[in-house]
Amino acid sequence: MNRLGGFLVRHSKLALFGFISLILLSSVWGFQSFGQLKAGGYENPYSDSTKVMDILTETYEESTPEVVIVVDFEDGVDAESSATSTNNLVEELRDVSGVDSVDSYYSLGRPASLISDDGNATYVFVDVKDDVTQATVAAGIADKFSGQYETAQVYVAGFATVTASINSVIEHDLARTEAIAVPLTIVLLVFVFGSLMASGLPLLVGGLAIIGSFFFVWVSTQFTDTSVFALNLITGLGLGLGIDYALLMVNRFREERASGKSVADATIRTVESAGRTVLFSGLTVAIVLASLFFFPQYFLKSFALGGVVVVLLSVAAALIALPAMLNLMGDRVNKWRIIKRDLTPKESGAWGNIARFVMKRPVSVLLVATLALGGLASLSVNAQFGQVDDRILPQSEPAAIASNVIRDRFTAKEGSPIEIILEGASDQQVEQYVLDLSALDHIVSVRSSVGFAADGAMLPQFGPGIETYANGDYQRVTAIHDIDSRSPEGVAITDAIRAIDTSDFEVLVGGSAAVYTDSQRGIEEQLPNALIWIVVSTLVLLFLFTGSVLLPIKAVLLNILSLGATIGFITWGFLDGSIRWLVGDFYVTGNIDTSSTVLIAVVAFGLSMDYELFLLSRIKEQHDAGASTEDSVANGLQRSGRIITAAALVLAFSFGAFATSGVTIMKALGLGIAFAILVDATIVRALLVPALMKLFGKANWWAPKWMKAIYKKVGLDH
């Protein structure tokens, strides 16, 4: 770090403008990523349900229709005028650029399962070509055909339509959020940093990190599906860490200048001390966010990519561009001061007094704070976890209205069938399997939508309304049910189907309910691996930073307690809509989104470690200088308390602005992370940490000799 600081002092202009130029060059490709991002990514690509989807696409040359249209008639679906209107609609849809094929209730033989419960509405299914942007085509269809069409009222739903709607809402939300949050954040930064010149530095760090991250997102879109939601994390985390790291570096620079060091020496010392904390903090946050790579869904993998990249670029900007700027600016960093008082950190003050107050009564403070956080955590006991669907949209969105029409008026879920592939089964085994399947609760009918064997001959019918069809090595069964696929009932019916005895042949169960089930199971199965990764890596890194065995364990346990309180708060707010008075209306599903909860927990844990390191770095510095535990904690909190609180307030505001989004999971993400940050910066850092460190005393810094030897050799504090 000393050599890095020296290089930056000698070559400040080269480092600053070279770094900026590299980021600007990358933006040529980075901004192209926006149109290539997707709103899905909740499926488990390694599951049976995905294998079924692949078989249907490759072997049967079928796919789930990207656009599902409901046509609603006053005279009922069997009226001649209804058939005429639908056929006219179908012909116009076939002429839409990007549409591959169109089928309707009438062209499919008028099956009863395609009629609404009141007999007035039916379906039109639109397949979109693979070589076009399906969401764009779907959005065009929705814009053109939604509303009155001849004798019908038309509602446009389907996966591609919902995706297009989510993309549009998020795009408008980001613009609105930035229009509100950025000016107010700048005002807050001016008061936090004390001068107009200094308040621009976090925008420099955050802006470079955010723009640079878009390039890596673009690279990702060239090889795999990438979620549009990653942009929200990149912007929120980039700005937040820019504030954190800039505040830490600027405060240290001011401190070193106040001690009499030259601008060059102050810059080098800032890189050595605060820069080391930034480096280690960034590594910790990045490693924690990398745990999202364990999960199979590209929704979470996209957040892992976006999070890791923006953290590392924030660190790079804070360690290269920012020190170079400080060296060039010198004391002009305090130019255009808004706060007239001395901006140099004080040796004593409110935060030191709070720490000493806590350490005089550590047991009482520890008990009260733990009970408070534990009480919040208990709110999550009755949480029901699920996956998101169209209901995350504002209920005024046409795609949400159309999806609710399907949900409310069609008992038979024709648009979300259970697709089953049998391999190695004889005709007699297939017959028995189909009869067993049709006997299950909530199965309305069992049939096929293809109808031909490999040789072109019709297969025999094995019961009323039951047909199976073969293609090569496979035989296919399609079951229609009457439940919501993306619900606990969807999991139950999937498990019931998979429990049917099929020991003599292989069965793959797919369809919407199975996709939902496999997605939930994918998260559940990988959650232990992610937790082990987070805990072990955090313990190792914190040991290398502190040389202590106890402090890393304390940090992990306090973070777990804080996360429990956050999940309890989210459960209280979103399970039954209790928080709608604050964040606006949203559809209450009775579930908490599993993926969003995992994301909130991981991001909040990483940011909590960020503040933990800010505090521990100053406490350890005091301890290494010979101060007692009590003085180290008080002086360390005094030196870092203002930084942590100010950074937390601005970061919480940045993420909290997402709560104004029309998309429910963004409301939960923004509010959850903001709540976790504020709890961590106040109750945890100001109360629990001083209380525990007072109780631990000299044990805070204990480690066995062999671990101390490792620390002295490779510890990142040296």
XYZ file of C-alpha atoms in Angstrom:
718
model
C 0.000 0.000 0.000
C 2.935 2.292 0.660
C 4.307 1.655 -2.829
C 0.852 2.229 -4.335
C 0.537 5.532 -2.479
C 3.988 6.614 -3.663
C 3.174 5.761 -7.268
C -0.100 7.695 -7.123
C 1.635 10.752 -5.696
C 4.299 10.688 -8.441
C 1.879 9.967 -11.296
C -1.404 11.478 -10.115
C -2.593 12.769 -13.494
C -1.688 9.542 -15.286
C -3.502 7.428 -12.665
C -6.602 9.650 -12.546
C -7.153 10.331 -16.228
C -5.967 6.883 -17.286
C -8.530 5.237 -14.987
C -11.321 7.555 -16.157
C -10.436 6.981 -19.812
C -10.505 3.215 -19.374
C -13.961 3.381 -17.775
C -15.298 5.697 -20.484
C -13.949 3.395 -23.192
C -15.708 0.419 -21.599
C -18.994 2.343 -21.593
C -19.127 2.102 -25.396
C -20.120 -1.540 -24.893
C -21.529 -1.245 -21.398
C -24.559 0.861 -22.279
C -25.477 -1.629 -24.996
C -26.295 -4.180 -22.292
C -29.596 -2.516 -21.290
C -31.600 -3.885 -24.206
C -30.250 -7.421 -23.717
C -31.253 -7.955 -20.084
C -34.131 -10.197 -19.024
C -36.718 -10.078 -16.245
C -36.856 -13.824 -15.534
C -34.223 -16.134 -14.176
C -36.042 -17.843 -11.302
C -35.917 -21.370 -12.807
C -33.416 -24.043 -11.830
C -31.621 -24.922 -15.104
C -30.378 -28.263 -13.718
C -33.795 -29.587 -12.682
C -36.158 -32.184 -14.140
C -38.570 -29.427 -15.133
C -35.891 -27.795 -17.282
C -35.077 -31.157 -18.892
C -38.755 -31.526 -19.787
C -38.752 -28.066 -21.325
C -35.683 -28.973 -23.407
C -37.267 -32.258 -24.586
C -40.486 -30.496 -25.580
C -38.496 -27.921 -27.541
C -35.990 -30.242 -29.215
C -37.941 -33.493 -29.663
C -41.536 -32.327 -29.952
C -40.620 -28.937 -31.420
C -42.951 -27.267 -28.940
C -42.505 -24.466 -26.507
C -44.645 -22.612 -24.014
C -46.354 -19.711 -25.809
C -44.624 -16.460 -24.955
C -47.850 -14.460 -25.293
C -51.174 -15.689 -23.881
C -54.219 -13.680 -24.968
C -57.678 -13.840 -23.425
C -60.592 -12.848 -25.688
C -63.746 -12.070 -23.748
C -67.185 -11.993 -25.470
C -70.607 -10.853 -24.323
C -72.310 -13.555 -26.389
C -70.126 -16.462 -25.245
C -67.319 -18.307 -26.985
C -69.591 -20.514 -29.127
C -71.363 -17.644 -30.867
C -70.556 -17.313 -34.567
C -69.547 -13.681 -34.109
C -67.060 -14.721 -31.415
C -65.403 -17.248 -33.719
C -65.245 -14.680 -36.524
C -63.663 -12.018 -34.315
C -61.117 -14.477 -32.939
C -60.151 -15.716 -36.390
C -59.677 -12.119 -37.560
C -57.507 -11.452 -34.519
C -55.445 -14.562 -35.238
C -54.823 -13.453 -38.827
C -53.654 -10.016 -37.706
C -51.388 -11.553 -35.072
C -49.763 -13.793 -37.672
C -48.804 -10.684 -39.632
C -46.944 -9.165 -36.653
C -43.182 -9.113 -37.211
C -41.461 -11.678 -34.986
C -44.494 -13.924 -34.495
C -43.825 -17.576 -35.315
C -47.266 -19.166 -34.923
C -50.724 -18.487 -33.473
C -53.294 -20.993 -32.148
C -56.720 -20.452 -30.660
C -59.575 -22.290 -28.997
C -61.163 -22.692 -32.409
C -58.078 -23.931 -34.284
C -57.293 -26.463 -31.514
C -60.698 -28.186 -31.797
C -62.607 -26.205 -29.155
C -61.414 -28.130 -26.057
C -63.538 -27.396 -22.985
C -60.456 -26.669 -20.860
C -59.797 -23.518 -22.935
C -63.111 -21.910 -21.924
C -63.522 -19.673 -18.879
C -65.791 -20.787 -16.058
C -68.569 -18.419 -17.235
C -68.260 -19.579 -20.864
C -67.567 -16.069 -22.167
C -63.782 -16.063 -22.603
C -61.137 -18.228 -24.221
C -57.476 -18.259 -25.220
C -55.256 -17.331 -28.144
C -51.661 -18.592 -27.893
C -48.810 -16.761 -29.659
C -45.336 -18.262 -30.181
C -42.603 -15.701 -30.804
C -39.512 -16.456 -32.867
C -36.305 -17.224 -30.972
C -34.137 -14.891 -33.054
C -35.962 -11.723 -31.971
C -36.303 -9.877 -28.670
C -39.442 -11.625 -27.446
C -40.298 -9.018 -24.819
C -40.262 -6.301 -27.480
C -42.595 -8.290 -29.740
C -44.894 -9.003 -26.797
C -44.971 -5.335 -25.816
C -45.928 -4.424 -29.382
C -48.764 -6.973 -29.371
C -50.037 -5.683 -26.031
C -49.957 -2.058 -27.199
C -51.770 -2.839 -30.454
C -54.422 -5.340 -29.400
C -55.220 -4.721 -25.711
C -58.736 -3.403 -25.216
C -61.749 -3.630 -27.483
C -61.345 -5.672 -30.676
C -64.507 -6.069 -32.773
C -66.930 -7.998 -30.509
C -64.267 -8.968 -27.942
C -62.404 -7.441 -25.032
C -58.742 -8.481 -25.392
C -56.319 -9.038 -22.504
C -52.635 -9.756 -23.272
C -50.619 -11.809 -20.760
C -47.883 -14.456 -20.921
C -44.245 -14.632 -19.836
C -42.844 -12.337 -22.540
C -45.594 -9.776 -21.923
C -44.961 -9.749 -18.175
C -41.208 -9.492 -18.845
C -41.755 -6.488 -21.102
C -43.966 -4.864 -18.468
C -41.432 -5.433 -15.682
C -38.637 -4.016 -17.843
C -40.723 -0.944 -18.620
C -41.733 -0.357 -14.997
C -38.152 -0.755 -13.750
C -36.852 1.612 -16.434
C -39.336 4.277 -15.352
C -38.691 3.511 -11.678
C -34.940 3.984 -12.112
C -35.464 7.317 -13.848
C -37.870 8.498 -11.135
C -35.710 7.169 -8.309
C -32.616 8.853 -9.678
C -34.508 12.104 -10.227
C -35.512 12.083 -6.554
C -32.592 10.331 -4.880
C -29.598 11.877 -6.646
C -30.363 15.561 -5.844
C -31.268 14.743 -2.243
C -28.209 12.511 -1.911
C -26.022 15.353 -3.139
C -27.529 17.642 -0.503
C -26.840 15.043 2.179
C -23.293 14.576 0.904
C -22.619 18.293 1.112
C -23.497 18.283 4.817
C -21.718 14.979 5.493
C -18.479 16.006 3.760
C -18.730 19.651 4.811
C -17.747 21.179 1.464
C -19.014 21.187 -2.107
C -15.664 20.031 -3.473
C -15.384 17.024 -1.169
C -19.025 16.044 -1.692
C -18.314 15.382 -5.364
C -15.713 12.712 -4.624
C -18.130 9.883 -3.767
C -19.965 10.600 -7.015
C -16.622 10.211 -8.794
C -15.931 6.855 -7.142
C -19.494 5.581 -7.443
C -19.990 6.851 -10.981
C -16.797 5.205 -12.257
C -17.725 1.917 -10.554
C -21.282 1.927 -11.893
C -20.347 2.777 -15.489
C -17.494 0.282 -15.479
C -19.787 -2.447 -14.160
C -22.098 -2.085 -17.154
C -19.264 -3.363 -19.378
C -19.046 -6.626 -17.429
C -22.825 -6.951 -17.550
C -22.610 -6.574 -21.332
C -19.954 -9.298 -21.464
C -22.245 -11.530 -19.411
C -25.150 -10.999 -21.827
C -22.973 -12.288 -24.678
C -22.657 -15.699 -23.019
C -25.652 -16.215 -20.749
C -28.989 -14.795 -19.639
C -28.596 -11.843 -17.289
C -31.279 -10.282 -15.095
C -32.372 -6.678 -15.528
C -32.643 -6.408 -11.733
C -28.831 -6.499 -11.481
C -28.845 -2.851 -12.617
C -30.638 -1.827 -9.415
C -27.994 -3.466 -7.243
C -25.163 -1.984 -9.299
C -26.486 1.569 -9.037
C -27.425 1.320 -5.356
C -24.279 -0.488 -4.239
C -21.964 1.564 -6.456
C -23.210 4.856 -5.086
C -23.312 3.505 -1.536
C -19.781 2.139 -1.520
C -18.551 5.258 -3.286
C -19.902 7.239 -0.342
C -18.457 4.806 2.231
C -14.979 4.671 0.757
C -14.743 8.346 -0.160
C -15.852 9.403 3.319
C -13.281 7.091 4.923
C -10.461 8.288 2.668
C -11.300 12.005 2.841
C -11.626 11.950 6.630
C -8.256 10.237 6.952
C -6.654 12.695 4.515
C -7.973 15.624 6.553
C -6.727 13.979 9.730
C -3.238 13.487 8.325
C -3.084 17.058 7.016
C -4.161 18.352 10.419
C -1.256 16.455 11.995
C 1.205 18.501 9.919
C 1.986 16.117 7.025
C 2.487 17.474 3.532
C -0.159 16.799 0.883
C 1.986 14.057 -0.650
C 2.749 12.391 2.691
C -0.888 12.705 3.782
C -1.969 11.022 0.554
C 0.491 8.157 1.040
C -0.537 7.697 4.670
C -4.212 7.762 3.665
C -3.620 4.942 1.190
C -1.622 3.000 3.786
C -4.253 3.233 6.512
C -7.724 3.975 5.153
C -6.798 2.421 1.806
C -5.947 -0.863 3.501
C -9.342 -0.830 5.215
C -11.059 -0.103 1.892
C -9.186 -2.953 0.217
C -10.021 -5.459 2.917
C -13.601 -4.244 3.220
C -14.112 -4.582 -0.523
C -12.657 -8.089 -0.557
C -14.985 -9.102 2.259
C -18.102 -7.643 0.639
C -17.195 -9.142 -2.746
C -16.602 -12.597 -1.269
C -19.912 -12.460 0.589
C -21.771 -11.431 -2.580
C -19.993 -14.197 -4.507
C -22.011 -16.687 -2.436
C -24.922 -15.933 -4.780
C -23.041 -17.870 -7.483
C -23.926 -21.063 -5.590
C -27.591 -20.734 -6.501
C -28.684 -22.144 -9.868
C -31.061 -19.328 -10.879
C -29.551 -16.713 -13.179
C -31.606 -14.103 -11.280
C -29.288 -14.589 -8.292
C -26.171 -15.259 -10.369
C -26.732 -11.913 -12.084
C -26.738 -10.178 -8.715
C -23.546 -12.034 -7.830
C -21.884 -10.812 -11.015
C -23.151 -7.246 -10.695
C -22.383 -7.079 -6.981
C -18.847 -8.488 -7.154
C -17.919 -6.331 -10.148
C -19.261 -3.060 -8.738
C -17.583 -3.703 -5.356
C -14.185 -4.413 -6.918
C -14.459 -1.403 -9.218
C -15.467 0.763 -6.239
C -12.328 -0.401 -4.451
C -10.214 0.268 -7.549
C -11.666 3.755 -7.955
C -11.179 4.495 -4.244
C -7.557 3.280 -4.282
C -6.477 4.756 -7.632
C -8.642 7.637 -8.839
C -9.532 9.073 -5.423
C -6.000 9.323 -3.902
C -4.735 10.792 -7.183
C -7.517 13.383 -7.000
C -6.737 14.151 -3.344
C -3.074 14.676 -4.161
C -3.960 17.036 -7.010
C -6.559 18.924 -4.951
C -4.672 19.164 -1.680
C -6.463 21.421 0.779
C -8.853 22.492 -1.960
C -10.807 19.407 -0.928
C -12.286 21.735 1.718
C -13.143 24.440 -0.828
C -16.641 25.971 -0.844
C -17.345 24.897 2.710
C -20.925 24.624 3.856
C -20.053 23.713 7.452
C -17.864 26.408 8.970
C -16.560 24.376 11.898
C -13.293 22.462 11.747
C -13.780 19.417 9.514
C -10.927 17.442 11.104
C -12.144 14.403 13.142
C -12.192 15.135 16.879
C -10.386 13.146 19.581
C -13.460 13.185 21.824
C -17.138 13.708 21.330
C -20.588 12.145 21.281
C -19.580 8.755 19.872
C -16.801 8.297 22.386
C -19.207 9.254 25.173
C -21.784 6.725 23.924
C -19.146 3.978 23.925
C -18.065 4.785 27.483
C -21.702 4.933 28.617
C -22.310 1.463 27.152
C -19.112 -0.010 28.617
C -20.113 1.083 32.117
C -23.233 -1.123 31.924
C -22.449 -3.717 29.207
C -24.718 -6.500 30.490
C -27.835 -4.313 30.658
C -27.232 -2.814 27.203
C -26.480 -6.222 25.725
C -29.660 -7.715 27.181
C -31.977 -4.906 26.045
C -30.513 -4.670 22.519
C -30.533 -8.437 22.032
C -34.148 -8.711 23.188
C -35.157 -5.912 20.812
C -33.499 -7.538 17.790
C -34.676 -10.974 18.845
C -38.238 -9.692 19.086
C -38.038 -8.399 15.523
C -36.532 -11.683 14.354
C -39.440 -13.607 15.902
C -41.802 -11.936 13.412
C -40.374 -14.221 10.705
C -41.489 -17.426 12.457
C -44.707 -17.639 10.422
C -43.143 -16.559 7.130
C -44.245 -18.410 3.988
C -41.681 -18.308 1.220
C -42.426 -18.490 -2.493
C -41.405 -17.237 -5.919
C -42.450 -14.107 -7.751
C -44.812 -13.985 -10.721
C -46.822 -11.327 -12.534
C -48.203 -10.137 -9.186
C -45.001 -8.197 -8.478
C -46.251 -5.663 -11.038
C -48.449 -2.696 -10.114
C -52.016 -3.933 -10.375
C -52.828 -1.135 -12.809
C -50.430 -2.582 -15.394
C -52.298 -4.197 -18.336
C -50.155 -7.350 -18.063
C -51.124 -7.712 -14.394
C -54.817 -7.157 -15.193
C -54.675 -9.786 -17.944
C -52.912 -12.292 -15.676
C -55.527 -11.758 -12.980
C -58.284 -12.446 -15.533
C -56.695 -15.838 -16.220
C -56.227 -16.505 -12.528
C -59.782 -15.546 -11.566
C -61.883 -16.800 -14.483
C -60.221 -20.031 -15.634
C -60.407 -22.945 -13.175
C -58.530 -25.264 -15.530
C -55.034 -23.793 -15.806
C -54.633 -24.480 -19.520
C -51.875 -21.900 -19.745
C -49.781 -23.673 -17.098
C -50.178 -27.453 -17.638
C -48.158 -30.216 -16.025
C -45.914 -31.710 -18.708
C -44.650 -35.244 -18.096
C -42.103 -37.171 -20.158
C -41.875 -40.965 -19.806
C -38.785 -42.814 -21.002
C -38.487 -46.601 -21.346
C -42.160 -47.306 -20.544
C -44.263 -49.895 -22.348
C -47.790 -49.084 -23.546
C -49.238 -50.987 -20.597
C -47.039 -49.083 -18.126
C -48.032 -45.787 -19.701
C -51.701 -46.765 -19.441
C -51.401 -47.513 -15.741
C -49.379 -44.352 -15.100
C -51.954 -42.159 -16.816
C -54.794 -43.713 -14.829
C -52.841 -43.205 -11.560
C -52.184 -39.606 -12.539
C -55.818 -38.874 -13.384
C -56.861 -40.151 -9.945
C -54.895 -37.442 -8.102
C -56.696 -34.514 -6.491
C -56.839 -31.262 -8.509
C -56.171 -33.016 -11.843
C -58.933 -31.819 -14.201
C -57.909 -33.790 -17.285
C -54.975 -35.655 -18.748
C -54.307 -35.344 -22.452
C -51.785 -34.456 -25.181
C -51.511 -31.504 -27.503
C -49.439 -33.328 -30.182
C -51.256 -36.546 -30.957
C -48.895 -38.565 -33.173
C -46.386 -41.353 -32.601
C -42.994 -41.442 -34.279
C -44.486 -43.381 -37.226
C -47.389 -40.994 -37.580
C -50.030 -43.377 -36.170
C -52.474 -42.313 -33.482
C -51.866 -44.027 -30.155
C -54.813 -45.644 -28.354
C -56.831 -43.635 -25.864
C -56.437 -44.968 -22.313
C -59.553 -43.550 -20.732
C -62.005 -40.666 -20.917
C -60.138 -37.590 -22.138
C -56.762 -39.284 -21.652
C -54.211 -39.574 -24.444
C -50.485 -40.239 -24.572
C -48.195 -39.704 -27.505
C -44.763 -41.049 -28.350
C -41.832 -39.470 -30.119
C -38.706 -41.580 -30.444
C -37.702 -42.819 -26.979
C -40.198 -40.613 -25.189
C -43.895 -40.758 -24.396
C -45.643 -37.609 -23.257
C -48.519 -36.884 -20.918
C -50.073 -33.472 -20.328
C -52.196 -32.895 -17.223
C -54.441 -29.895 -16.588
C -55.020 -28.876 -12.967
C -57.159 -26.348 -11.100
C -54.672 -24.761 -8.673
C -52.216 -21.872 -8.721
C -48.974 -23.366 -10.005
C -46.690 -20.967 -8.141
C -47.952 -21.769 -4.655
C -47.565 -24.364 -1.879
C -50.352 -26.299 -3.613
C -48.205 -26.350 -6.759
C -45.377 -27.902 -4.744
C -47.769 -30.456 -3.234
C -49.184 -31.606 -6.570
C -45.682 -31.859 -8.072
C -44.534 -33.988 -5.155
C -47.646 -36.161 -5.448
C -47.003 -36.804 -9.143
C -43.344 -37.619 -8.496
C -44.425 -40.020 -5.747
C -46.323 -42.250 -8.214
C -44.566 -45.620 -8.443
C -42.473 -45.656 -11.632
C -39.593 -47.930 -10.635
C -39.462 -49.661 -14.040
C -39.141 -46.541 -16.194
C -37.964 -42.954 -15.929
C -40.362 -40.054 -15.393
C -39.571 -36.357 -15.728
C -42.166 -33.911 -14.405
C -42.242 -30.395 -15.826
C -44.615 -27.487 -16.309
C -45.174 -24.352 -14.236
C -45.805 -26.083 -10.906
C -42.681 -28.233 -11.289
C -40.608 -25.223 -12.350
C -41.739 -23.414 -9.204
C -41.028 -26.463 -7.035
C -37.576 -27.053 -8.510
C -36.673 -23.393 -8.131
C -37.558 -23.436 -4.437
C -35.687 -26.701 -3.906
C -32.660 -25.368 -5.783
C -32.375 -22.498 -3.318
C -32.994 -24.735 -0.309
C -30.361 -27.248 -1.416
C -27.670 -24.640 -2.076
C -28.400 -22.446 0.941
C -26.152 -24.477 3.301
C -23.247 -24.226 0.836
C -23.705 -20.460 0.539
C -23.869 -20.076 4.327
C -20.723 -22.150 4.837
C -18.913 -20.070 2.203
C -19.967 -16.788 3.830
C -19.163 -17.811 7.400
C -15.840 -19.523 6.703
C -14.514 -16.884 4.309
C -15.580 -14.070 6.634
C -13.957 -15.690 9.650
C -10.702 -16.223 7.747
C -10.565 -12.695 6.320
C -11.426 -11.025 9.609
C -8.758 -13.074 11.366
C -6.172 -11.958 8.803
C -7.282 -8.383 9.461
C -7.384 -8.478 13.277
C -5.247 -11.421 14.381
C -8.075 -12.329 16.757
C -10.137 -15.508 17.060
C -12.970 -13.974 19.038
C -13.641 -10.779 17.057
C -14.512 -12.559 13.771
C -16.890 -14.920 15.611
C -18.485 -11.953 17.367
C -18.926 -10.131 14.043
C -20.610 -13.102 12.351
C -22.990 -13.736 15.272
C -24.010 -10.075 15.503
C -24.633 -9.977 11.762
C -26.834 -13.058 12.000
C -28.834 -11.403 14.783
C -29.176 -8.230 12.725
C -30.281 -10.211 9.646
C -32.859 -12.073 11.702
C -34.357 -8.739 12.717
C -34.352 -7.577 9.091
C -36.128 -10.694 7.815
C -38.660 -10.329 10.621
C -39.277 -6.728 9.574
C -39.715 -7.736 5.903
C -42.091 -10.542 6.923
C -44.184 -8.153 8.986
C -44.286 -5.578 6.217
C -44.885 -7.705 3.110
C -46.547 -10.951 4.204
C -49.935 -9.317 4.720
C -49.277 -5.814 3.344
C -48.727 -4.025 6.660
C -46.135 -1.710 5.105
C -48.313 -0.504 2.209
C -49.007 2.778 4.013
C -45.290 3.593 3.611
C -44.218 2.080 0.264
C -47.449 2.247 -1.714
C -49.873 -0.439 -2.821
C -48.807 -3.896 -3.959
C -50.419 -7.291 -4.456
C -50.394 -9.355 -1.258
C -49.687 -12.990 -2.158
C -49.250 -14.311 1.391
C -45.661 -15.276 0.534
C -42.247 -13.683 0.896
C -40.119 -14.050 -2.221
C -37.349 -16.557 -1.520
C -34.829 -15.145 -3.995
C -35.284 -11.572 -2.773
C -34.914 -12.668 0.852
C -31.638 -14.438 0.037
C -30.450 -11.352 -1.828
C -31.367 -8.984 1.002
C -29.589 -11.215 3.509
C -26.399 -11.495 1.460
C -26.171 -7.789 0.555
C -26.980 -6.698 4.107
C -24.416 -9.132 5.543
C -21.748 -7.792 3.187
C -22.481 -4.156 4.002
C -22.542 -4.942 7.720
C -19.040 -6.351 7.401
C -18.097 -3.131 5.619
C -18.986 -1.114 8.714
C -17.492 -3.742 11.030
C -14.122 -3.250 9.359
C -14.397 0.537 9.485
C -14.855 0.299 13.249
C -12.360 -2.502 13.935
C -9.618 -0.803 11.933
C -9.696 2.251 14.207
C -10.120 0.193 17.408
C -7.166 -2.011 16.454
C -5.062 1.010 15.560
C -5.641 2.386 19.056
C -5.000 -1.015 20.654
C -1.738 -1.498 18.714
C -0.648 1.944 19.937
C -0.918 0.668 23.526
C -4.369 1.886 24.582
C -6.535 -0.195 26.923
C -9.552 -2.074 25.589
C -11.946 0.553 26.946
C -9.964 3.461 25.502
C -9.442 1.637 22.196
C -13.156 1.045 21.774
C -14.157 4.575 22.815
C -11.537 6.287 20.658
C -12.151 3.911 17.756
C -15.892 4.558 17.813
C -15.286 8.292 18.141
C -13.027 8.229 15.073
C -15.302 6.028 12.968
C -18.789 6.595 14.412
C -19.514 9.707 12.378
C -18.237 8.035 9.209
C -20.303 4.900 9.761
C -23.472 6.791 10.647
C -23.176 9.295 7.821
C -22.376 6.607 5.265
C -25.209 4.431 6.555
C -27.734 7.273 6.340
C -26.840 8.118 2.760
C -26.631 4.456 1.722
C -29.945 3.664 3.417
C -31.488 6.602 1.602
C -30.075 5.374 -1.728
C -31.477 1.870 -1.283
C -34.617 3.092 0.459
C -35.495 5.034 -2.682
C -36.129 1.664 -4.367
C -39.151 1.299 -2.075
C -40.935 3.762 -4.373
C -40.694 1.219 -7.218
C -43.867 -0.249 -8.641
C -42.285 -3.730 -8.590
C -42.870 -5.455 -5.249
C -39.516 -7.222 -4.996
C -37.723 -3.912 -5.516
C -39.791 -2.395 -2.702
C -38.729 -5.264 -0.431
C -35.108 -5.125 -1.570
C -34.763 -1.385 -1.021
C -36.587 -1.278 2.294
C -34.939 -4.443 3.623
C -31.374 -3.333 2.888
C -32.049 0.189 4.195
C -33.462 -1.227 7.436
C -30.538 -3.638 7.873
C -27.999 -0.847 7.319
C -29.603 1.460 9.871
C -29.925 -1.297 12.483
C -26.304 -2.276 11.955
C -24.956 1.274 12.135
C -26.855 2.103 15.315
C -27.826 -0.799 17.559
C -25.035 -3.152 16.512
C -22.040 -0.813 16.101
C -22.913 1.733 18.800
C -24.319 -0.612 21.456
C -23.610 -4.317 20.983
C -19.996 -4.054 19.794
C -18.789 -1.838 22.684
C -20.711 -3.936 25.214
C -19.249 -7.250 24.011
C -15.708 -5.917 23.633
C -15.861 -4.557 27.175
C -16.983 -7.974 28.464
C -14.326 -9.841 26.479
C -11.494 -7.576 27.625
C -8.053 -8.898 26.677
C -9.666 -11.987 25.100
C -10.652 -9.746 22.198
C -7.130 -10.082 20.807
C -6.359 -13.692 21.757
C -5.313 -16.345 19.261
C -3.239 -19.528 19.653
C 0.462 -19.205 18.836
C 0.244 -21.085 15.546
C -2.528 -18.755 14.349
C -0.589 -15.705 15.492
C 2.341 -16.951 13.419
C 0.102 -17.155 10.350
C -1.254 -13.684 11.049
C 2.217 -12.153 11.355
C 3.275 -13.799 8.120
C 0.305 -13.171 5.840
C -2.021 -10.860 7.788
C -3.341 -8.074 5.571
C -2.881 -5.562 8.368
C 0.866 -5.473 7.701
